[in-house]
Amino acid sequence: MFCIGAFLLALGSIHLDRSGAAEMIASNSALVPARPDGASTMLQVIAGSMIGVAADVTPSFPPAGIRAGRLFCA
């Protein structure tokens, strides 16, 4: 169900881009377009969040934490 919804949203966004509606959205001052440096920052935030979650989850599983510690510290 989610896959079909994502596919339809992708088709809709491609249609908006090709029909010129993207220019109207880009000219809106309330929306800030994502530039390459913004995309890089967004990926850094996501990676940092994933590392934070991994750091919180690892102590919950002591055997896995010990094995991982031996693997990386050896």
Protein backbone atom coordinates (compact mmCIF):
# COMPACT_ATOMS: atom_id res chain seq x y z
CA MET A 1 0.00 0.00 0.00
CA PHE A 2 2.79 2.43 0.93
CA CYS A 3 4.71 1.44 -2.19
CA ILE A 4 1.77 2.33 -4.43
CA GLY A 5 1.30 5.63 -2.60
CA ALA A 6 4.99 6.49 -2.96
CA PHE A 7 4.87 5.64 -6.65
CA LEU A 8 1.85 7.89 -7.20
CA LEU A 9 3.48 10.74 -5.27
CA ALA A 10 6.62 10.33 -7.40
CA LEU A 11 4.58 10.48 -10.60
CA GLY A 12 2.75 13.55 -9.30
CA SER A 13 5.98 15.35 -8.44
CA ILE A 14 7.44 14.56 -11.87
CA HIS A 15 4.29 15.93 -13.50
CA LEU A 16 4.49 19.13 -11.43
CA ASP A 17 8.15 19.55 -12.35
CA ARG A 18 7.55 19.11 -16.07
CA SER A 19 4.45 21.31 -16.17
CA GLY A 20 6.28 24.29 -14.71
CA ALA A 21 4.55 24.31 -11.34
CA ALA A 22 7.92 23.91 -9.68
CA GLU A 23 8.78 27.49 -10.64
CA MET A 24 5.68 28.73 -8.84
CA ILE A 25 6.62 26.76 -5.74
CA ALA A 26 10.24 27.98 -5.91
CA SER A 27 9.11 31.62 -6.11
CA ASN A 28 7.19 31.26 -2.83
CA SER A 29 9.16 33.07 -0.13
CA ALA A 30 7.86 30.77 2.64
CA LEU A 31 9.58 27.74 1.10
CA VAL A 32 13.35 27.59 0.98
CA PRO A 33 14.71 25.37 -1.81
CA ALA A 34 17.19 22.68 -0.85
CA ARG A 35 20.55 23.34 -2.46
CA PRO A 36 23.47 20.86 -2.59
CA ASP A 37 24.92 22.15 0.67
CA GLY A 38 21.49 21.76 2.28
CA ALA A 39 21.31 18.17 1.08
CA SER A 40 24.75 17.50 2.54
CA THR A 41 23.69 18.98 5.87
CA MET A 42 20.52 16.90 5.87
CA LEU A 43 22.50 13.70 5.28
CA GLN A 44 24.88 14.61 8.10
CA VAL A 45 21.96 15.11 10.48
CA ILE A 46 20.44 11.76 9.48
CA ALA A 47 23.80 9.99 9.93
CA GLY A 48 24.29 11.61 13.32
CA SER A 49 20.84 10.50 14.41
CA MET A 50 21.55 6.94 13.30
CA ILE A 51 24.80 6.90 15.27
CA GLY A 52 22.95 8.24 18.31
CA VAL A 53 20.31 5.53 18.07
CA ALA A 54 22.97 2.84 17.64
CA ALA A 55 24.78 4.14 20.72
CA ASP A 56 21.56 3.95 22.74
CA VAL A 57 20.56 0.50 21.49
CA THR A 58 23.97 -1.22 21.79
CA PRO A 59 24.07 -1.24 25.63
CA SER A 60 20.69 -2.98 25.59
CA PHE A 61 22.31 -6.03 24.04
CA PRO A 62 25.47 -6.80 26.06
CA PRO A 63 26.62 -9.84 24.04
CA ALA A 64 26.41 -7.90 20.80
CA GLY A 65 28.12 -4.92 22.41
CA ILE A 66 31.00 -7.04 23.68
CA ARG A 67 31.46 -8.73 20.32
CA ALA A 68 31.34 -5.40 18.53
CA GLY A 69 33.86 -3.95 20.99
CA ARG A 70 36.25 -6.82 20.42
CA LEU A 71 35.81 -6.50 16.68
CA PHE A 72 36.60 -2.80 16.54
CA CYS A 73 39.21 -2.64 19.30
CA ALA A 74 41.28 -5.65 18.22
